[in-house]
Amino acid sequence: MKAHGIVYQVAAWLWLSLTVVESFSVGSSLYRRPGAAIFRSRLPLQSDHTELRATVEKHENGFFSPDEYEAYKWTTQIKASVEAKDIDGAEQAFSDMVLAGVQPNVHSYSVLMKGACQVRDMDRSLDWFNKMVEDEIEPNEVSYNTMIHGYATVGEVEKMEEWFKKMQEAGLRPDETTYNTMLIGYVKVGRQDLAVEIFNRLVDAGCEITIIPLNALISGFSSQGEVEQAVHWVKKIEERNLKPDIYTYNYLVRAEATSGNATQCMRRFLQLKNAGFSPDHSTYTSILVGFARSGNVTEAEGWWVRMQQEEDAALQNPPYTFYRNVVEAYARADDMEGARRWLARLEGRGFRADGRLYAELIEAYARAGDQFHMAAAYDAMVKRGRAQPRAGVYEAFVTVQARAGNLEQMRRWADTMVEKGLAPGAPVLREALAAYKRAGRLPEGKAWLAGLVAAGVLRE
């Protein structure tokens, strides 16, 4: 998802769920990651002064001990670095905190875990969770919710479920944050059935039902063009006396577009306007992405023209994410002509494709067996210094070369993947073994896999 309106709505809510916990524990030891940046400031940033003043008042009134107050000040500094997405700075502040003789508390660790989750580094977040346990600080609901949220964000729902069980085994009760996070995690990977189950558990647990999980369900069904289900959950909003917001209408518009129903798409668009909302980038993204998925290029182009004619200057000059989402939609629909057309529009506006977009293009070209454009996209990504290619990029090259019978090239890409610290997935390994078998070199292929197992790259 990779990028939909729900992401922005939920992000704010999830951050609120990780606000300061006023229950403090003690016990820690110095911990610094190699290469951590030096964080020189020892005072909370200006953005934290309002919150800090409230804490000062509690301290002056005797609610906080001096040690608790010092821990809060340092944790506020760590949080400021996390909010700036400077995880190295946050870790440096933590080390400085320990060197100053101040004992970190559960919130200090939870904030660092959240920072690692923000940069999608779940191994790093897990390191901090384990460090907290080693220092005999008991994780709380925020700690577990942070891990659940992190794995939900990266789409690792099995890990998400594992941490949900760990939370319960620790004697902690899942709350609204827990269930909503898991629901959104399932929606992200297209498991609307499991998302509905989580919603029912949310209701059974007596948690407050907000529009957030309902909109998430509508988003999931709309992305699959399941209009009836999307409308069903809109009715649930009304049954609970909640008011549909612009996200709700955007998802309905997308549902109709994804199903290829141009007439109904226009009707939903007018409903949005009649409800007092103005179409925004998300509205048009929903429409263009929907019609791209349904293969209705004519309608998509018509809505693009309509968007350019809007009086709102912001709609006439959409941001990079708008173009990226549309390019990705065409790529995922295997319409590479459409993807290239929109990539040209993106570059025509002065934008440059990022690593994520190149990865989508490479994987789409791989599905089409187009080695020429795959190589061109990869070379452009490397030349422009974009992000580290994700595992799917290398797997795409391994798969294409395997199917073409180019065993040496296949191995080269697989070895490069391993050198980058990435392990090939089971489907790719099956393709590789099949290629060796077709070439009459199966023993060689098995020996290669055995070597990967021996090196610890793969499990037996």
XYZ file of C-alpha atoms in Angstrom:
460
model
C 0.000 0.000 0.000
C 1.617 1.093 -0.323
C 0.767 4.667 -0.032
C -2.789 5.619 0.568
C -4.617 8.270 2.566
C -5.066 5.828 5.456
C -1.312 5.950 6.072
C -1.389 9.657 6.899
C -4.521 9.414 9.035
C -3.216 6.455 11.010
C 0.326 7.772 11.461
C -0.830 10.626 13.685
C -3.023 8.319 15.732
C -0.233 5.779 16.253
C 2.161 8.457 17.458
C -0.396 9.597 20.022
C -0.514 6.032 21.273
C 3.190 6.303 22.111
C 3.056 9.433 24.273
C 4.918 9.713 27.533
C 4.183 6.961 30.058
C 4.330 8.285 33.599
C 5.444 5.000 35.159
C 9.182 4.833 35.665
C 11.509 1.875 36.248
C 15.242 1.711 36.935
C 18.214 -0.335 35.851
C 20.339 -0.020 32.741
C 23.869 -0.124 31.393
C 25.795 1.773 28.767
C 24.810 0.904 25.217
C 26.030 2.556 22.054
C 25.721 1.303 18.491
C 28.865 1.378 16.324
C 29.045 4.504 14.233
C 26.376 6.371 16.214
C 26.461 10.090 15.503
C 27.600 12.408 18.301
C 24.602 14.207 19.806
C 26.019 17.178 21.684
C 22.947 18.980 22.973
C 22.004 17.961 26.524
C 18.824 20.050 26.709
C 15.333 19.245 25.387
C 14.511 20.930 22.107
C 12.186 23.927 21.910
C 9.350 21.772 20.562
C 9.253 19.899 23.871
C 9.138 22.942 26.162
C 5.359 22.952 26.636
C 5.333 19.304 27.644
C 8.408 19.838 29.796
C 6.829 22.769 31.660
C 3.943 20.512 32.667
C 6.456 17.988 33.972
C 8.331 20.723 35.852
C 5.092 21.636 37.611
C 4.544 18.003 38.608
C 8.128 17.854 39.842
C 7.727 21.041 41.890
C 4.500 19.727 43.394
C 6.223 16.553 44.525
C 4.667 14.162 42.009
C 8.035 13.243 40.476
C 11.222 12.398 42.331
C 14.421 14.138 41.163
C 15.585 10.888 39.498
C 12.292 10.501 37.655
C 12.453 14.101 36.517
C 15.986 13.664 35.151
C 14.906 10.522 33.292
C 12.020 12.441 31.771
C 14.296 15.261 30.563
C 16.678 12.841 28.876
C 13.863 10.826 27.367
C 12.418 14.039 25.942
C 15.751 14.646 24.222
C 15.745 11.082 22.828
C 12.191 11.593 21.605
C 13.158 14.836 19.842
C 15.821 12.984 17.859
C 13.363 10.229 16.985
C 10.836 12.788 15.761
C 13.587 14.210 13.551
C 14.207 10.638 12.290
C 17.744 10.816 13.668
C 17.920 7.371 15.246
C 21.715 7.545 15.600
C 21.325 10.813 17.494
C 18.666 9.252 19.697
C 20.968 6.347 20.544
C 23.806 8.761 21.287
C 21.509 10.689 23.634
C 20.668 7.414 25.377
C 24.376 6.668 25.891
C 24.960 10.195 27.192
C 22.030 9.691 29.566
C 23.671 6.592 31.048
C 27.087 8.302 31.238
C 25.442 11.139 33.159
C 24.333 8.615 35.763
C 20.637 8.814 34.895
C 18.717 5.534 34.818
C 16.671 5.035 31.606
C 13.075 3.886 32.080
C 10.644 1.830 30.022
C 9.639 4.887 28.018
C 13.276 5.664 27.133
C 13.585 2.244 25.528
C 10.139 2.339 23.898
C 10.949 5.645 22.192
C 14.156 4.160 20.767
C 12.219 1.118 19.573
C 9.731 3.402 17.856
C 12.565 5.303 16.180
C 13.960 2.087 14.731
C 10.477 1.106 13.542
C 10.148 4.482 11.802
C 13.142 3.677 9.624
C 11.794 0.127 9.133
C 14.733 -1.419 10.993
C 12.979 -4.127 12.987
C 16.228 -5.863 13.951
C 17.333 -2.641 15.598
C 14.012 -2.272 17.393
C 14.268 -5.862 18.626
C 17.793 -5.166 19.911
C 16.436 -2.370 22.085
C 13.578 -4.504 23.365
C 16.031 -7.243 24.350
C 18.379 -4.686 25.920
C 15.490 -3.400 28.023
C 14.726 -6.921 29.265
C 18.422 -7.588 29.964
C 18.503 -4.442 32.092
C 15.598 -5.849 34.132
C 13.139 -3.217 32.989
C 9.713 -4.721 32.442
C 8.183 -3.936 29.025
C 4.714 -2.392 29.132
C 1.814 -2.141 26.696
C 3.556 0.622 24.752
C 6.646 -1.558 24.294
C 4.670 -4.459 22.837
C 2.416 -2.199 20.765
C 5.538 -0.626 19.280
C 6.839 -3.999 18.098
C 3.408 -4.996 16.775
C 3.131 -1.688 14.920
C 6.628 -2.029 13.469
C 6.006 -5.473 12.010
C 2.584 -4.388 10.745
C 4.226 -1.460 8.957
C 6.707 -3.659 7.091
C 3.996 -6.199 6.252
C 5.394 -9.050 8.373
C 2.054 -10.174 9.782
C 3.391 -13.474 11.140
C 5.847 -11.549 13.322
C 3.038 -9.162 14.226
C 0.923 -12.105 15.412
C 3.900 -13.511 17.326
C 4.284 -10.284 19.300
C 0.558 -10.147 19.943
C 0.855 -13.551 21.624
C 3.950 -12.440 23.553
C 2.021 -9.450 24.841
C -0.728 -11.688 26.182
C 1.776 -14.173 27.635
C 3.335 -11.258 29.529
C -0.023 -10.714 31.214
C -0.745 -7.489 29.348
C -4.150 -6.777 27.868
C -4.373 -5.771 24.192
C -6.054 -2.411 23.807
C -7.582 -0.287 21.055
C -4.121 0.575 19.745
C -3.156 -3.098 19.536
C -6.246 -4.205 17.652
C -6.328 -1.233 15.283
C -2.656 -1.713 14.449
C -3.147 -5.401 13.677
C -6.251 -4.678 11.615
C -4.352 -2.182 9.483
C -1.461 -4.647 9.182
C -3.780 -7.280 7.734
C -5.351 -4.763 5.354
C -1.901 -3.839 4.133
C -1.182 -7.403 2.985
C -4.652 -7.892 1.502
C -6.013 -10.150 4.253
C -9.369 -8.454 4.674
C -10.804 -11.658 6.178
C -8.379 -11.504 9.101
C -8.880 -7.745 9.402
C -12.612 -8.331 9.871
C -11.854 -10.926 12.564
C -9.715 -8.387 14.408
C -12.497 -5.810 14.154
C -14.897 -8.270 15.770
C -12.383 -8.867 18.568
C -12.064 -5.115 18.985
C -15.820 -4.930 19.505
C -15.898 -7.953 21.826
C -13.119 -6.438 23.952
C -15.325 -3.420 24.611
C -12.849 -0.999 23.040
C -13.997 2.324 21.689
C -14.771 2.057 17.981
C -13.537 5.050 16.017
C -13.652 5.705 12.306
C -10.024 4.563 11.933
C -10.559 0.763 11.785
C -13.726 1.187 9.728
C -11.935 3.349 7.183
C -9.100 0.821 7.094
C -11.543 -1.951 6.187
C -13.178 0.228 3.530
C -9.714 0.984 2.147
C -8.849 -2.707 1.954
C -12.015 -3.732 0.153
C -11.910 -0.710 -2.166
C -8.360 -1.514 -3.272
C -9.660 -4.893 -4.449
C -12.677 -3.369 -6.199
C -15.112 -5.053 -3.784
C -17.719 -2.308 -3.884
C -20.443 -4.152 -1.956
C -18.122 -4.863 0.955
C -16.829 -1.288 0.958
C -20.400 0.050 1.071
C -21.243 -2.460 3.830
C -18.567 -0.969 6.065
C -19.635 2.581 5.236
C -23.040 1.624 6.627
C -21.282 0.432 9.783
C -19.898 3.951 10.175
C -23.404 5.376 10.005
C -24.802 2.707 12.363
C -22.325 3.837 15.013
C -23.318 7.472 14.573
C -19.910 8.313 13.180
C -19.524 10.739 10.313
C -17.826 9.630 7.071
C -14.769 11.768 6.348
C -12.898 12.546 3.154
C -10.947 9.300 3.459
C -14.212 7.343 3.483
C -15.377 8.992 0.270
C -11.963 8.631 -1.363
C -12.032 4.888 -0.710
C -15.518 4.576 -2.188
C -14.367 6.442 -5.288
C -11.406 4.076 -5.553
C -13.638 1.021 -5.141
C -15.764 2.072 -8.123
C -12.724 2.960 -10.235
C -10.983 -0.322 -9.405
C -14.100 -2.235 -10.410
C -14.028 -0.315 -13.719
C -17.418 1.338 -13.186
C -16.968 4.845 -14.607
C -20.581 5.948 -13.996
C -20.566 4.936 -10.336
C -17.133 6.482 -9.870
C -18.508 9.839 -10.986
C -21.523 9.398 -8.694
C -19.273 8.784 -5.687
C -17.130 11.753 -6.702
C -20.206 13.996 -6.660
C -21.265 12.510 -3.305
C -17.916 13.594 -1.898
C -18.453 17.157 -3.072
C -22.084 17.234 -1.901
C -20.921 16.161 1.561
C -18.926 19.387 1.753
C -15.495 18.020 0.904
C -13.164 19.262 -1.810
C -11.330 16.721 -3.989
C -7.657 16.485 -3.046
C -4.596 14.631 -4.275
C -5.776 11.475 -2.533
C -9.123 11.670 -4.331
C -7.560 11.820 -7.762
C -4.887 9.296 -6.804
C -7.666 6.885 -5.816
C -9.407 7.376 -9.153
C -6.337 7.148 -11.376
C -4.899 4.183 -9.477
C -8.273 2.452 -9.568
C -8.730 2.798 -13.312
C -5.103 1.794 -13.890
C -5.759 -1.423 -11.971
C -8.950 -2.120 -13.906
C -7.180 -1.494 -17.219
C -9.434 1.422 -18.183
C -6.765 3.752 -19.535
C -9.268 6.030 -21.304
C -11.067 6.841 -18.050
C -7.772 7.320 -16.218
C -6.555 9.821 -18.803
C -9.908 11.618 -18.722
C -9.688 12.096 -14.970
C -6.092 13.312 -15.336
C -7.317 16.035 -17.703
C -10.115 16.914 -15.263
C -7.598 17.193 -12.432
C -5.451 19.593 -14.453
C -8.522 21.783 -15.001
C -9.274 22.157 -11.277
C -8.994 25.709 -9.966
C -6.930 24.560 -6.990
C -3.299 25.259 -7.921
C -2.154 22.395 -5.692
C -4.116 19.937 -7.828
C -2.558 21.340 -10.979
C 0.884 20.679 -9.495
C 0.632 17.373 -7.609
C 3.503 16.125 -5.430
C 5.955 13.362 -6.237
C 3.964 10.742 -4.316
C 0.972 11.260 -6.613
C 3.002 10.380 -9.711
C 4.782 7.514 -7.977
C 1.501 5.920 -6.907
C 0.106 6.063 -10.435
C 3.302 4.663 -11.988
C 3.241 1.839 -9.436
C -0.409 1.089 -10.191
C 0.298 0.649 -13.901
C 3.404 -1.437 -13.119
C 1.468 -3.740 -10.802
C -1.187 -4.121 -13.481
C 1.654 -5.117 -15.849
C 0.802 -2.196 -18.139
C 4.367 -1.074 -18.730
C 3.394 1.329 -21.502
C 1.222 3.170 -18.991
C 3.969 2.998 -16.371
C 6.507 4.536 -18.768
C 4.020 7.240 -19.798
C 3.517 8.297 -16.191
C 7.215 7.982 -15.394
C 7.849 10.492 -18.193
C 5.254 12.829 -16.636
C 6.950 12.448 -13.264
C 10.334 13.356 -14.703
C 8.767 16.121 -16.797
C 7.751 17.828 -13.547
C 11.347 17.771 -12.356
C 11.016 14.755 -10.055
C 13.384 11.790 -9.944
C 12.268 8.229 -9.291
C 13.257 6.852 -5.890
C 14.464 3.363 -5.005
C 10.986 2.121 -4.224
C 9.658 3.106 -7.638
C 12.619 1.589 -9.466
C 12.031 -1.637 -7.539
C 8.388 -1.752 -8.653
C 9.416 -1.205 -12.269
C 12.149 -3.849 -12.159
C 9.811 -6.423 -10.626
C 7.124 -5.628 -13.211
C 9.601 -5.972 -16.083
C 10.683 -9.286 -14.550
C 7.122 -10.599 -14.684
C 7.079 -9.702 -18.366
C 10.495 -11.291 -18.923
C 11.800 -7.960 -20.241
C 15.498 -8.184 -19.386
C 16.422 -5.080 -21.383
C 14.193 -2.681 -19.439
C 15.012 -4.466 -16.173
C 18.701 -3.802 -16.659
C 18.058 -0.205 -17.741
C 15.972 0.496 -14.629
C 18.572 -1.108 -12.365
C 21.420 0.856 -13.961
C 19.443 4.096 -13.574
C 18.762 3.328 -9.911
C 22.442 2.672 -9.192
C 23.683 5.593 -11.298
C 21.394 8.062 -9.552
C 22.393 6.774 -6.136
C 18.889 5.861 -5.090
C 18.058 3.633 -2.126
C 19.543 0.180 -1.534
C 17.624 -2.269 -3.744
C 15.186 -4.385 -1.762
C 15.214 -8.171 -1.792
C 12.507 -8.312 -4.459
C 14.775 -6.550 -6.963
C 17.528 -9.151 -6.696
C 14.974 -11.965 -6.633
C 13.491 -10.610 -9.857
C 16.868 -10.820 -11.599
C 17.537 -14.304 -10.203
C 14.123 -15.516 -11.379
C 14.402 -14.049 -14.876
C 17.870 -15.470 -15.427
C 16.768 -18.855 -14.058
C 13.839 -19.039 -16.453
C 16.101 -18.019 -19.323
C 18.556 -20.775 -18.395
C 21.408 -18.341 -17.736
C 22.804 -20.161 -14.700
C 25.963 -18.091 -14.351
C 24.019 -14.814 -14.417
C 21.473 -16.306 -12.046
C 24.207 -17.216 -9.551
C 25.822 -13.804 -9.909
C 22.614 -12.049 -8.886
C 21.964 -14.537 -6.089
C 25.503 -14.082 -4.749
C 25.150 -10.296 -4.925
C 21.939 -10.588 -2.944
C 23.656 -12.644 -0.247
C 26.570 -10.182 -0.110
C 24.025 -7.455 0.649
C 22.800 -9.460 3.632
C 19.567 -10.556 1.944
C 18.360 -14.159 1.867
C 16.583 -15.470 -1.253
C 13.009 -16.574 -0.623
C 11.674 -20.096 -1.144
C 9.953 -19.343 -4.513
C 13.227 -17.988 -5.931
C 15.197 -20.983 -4.703
C 12.688 -23.309 -6.356
C 13.158 -21.415 -9.634
C 16.935 -21.750 -9.282
C 16.803 -25.499 -8.606
C 14.413 -25.979 -11.515
C 16.891 -24.158 -13.769
C 19.735 -26.430 -12.630
C 17.527 -29.476 -13.216
C 16.615 -28.374 -16.759
C 20.305 -27.910 -17.494
C 21.128 -31.382 -16.151
C 23.166 -29.849 -13.330
C 20.909 -30.549 -10.340
C 23.736 -31.869 -8.062
C 25.534 -28.550 -8.588
C 22.398 -26.663 -7.595
C 21.923 -28.747 -4.457
C 25.558 -28.185 -3.504
C 25.070 -24.442 -3.893
C 22.038 -24.491 -1.590
C 23.906 -26.634 0.929
C 26.645 -24.000 0.939
C 24.122 -21.268 1.728
C 22.774 -23.340 4.618
C 26.289 -23.999 5.939
C 27.044 -20.277 5.771
C 23.948 -19.519 7.834
C 22.240 -17.660 4.997
C 19.416 -20.205 4.799
C 17.788 -22.533 7.280
C 17.635 -26.224 6.512
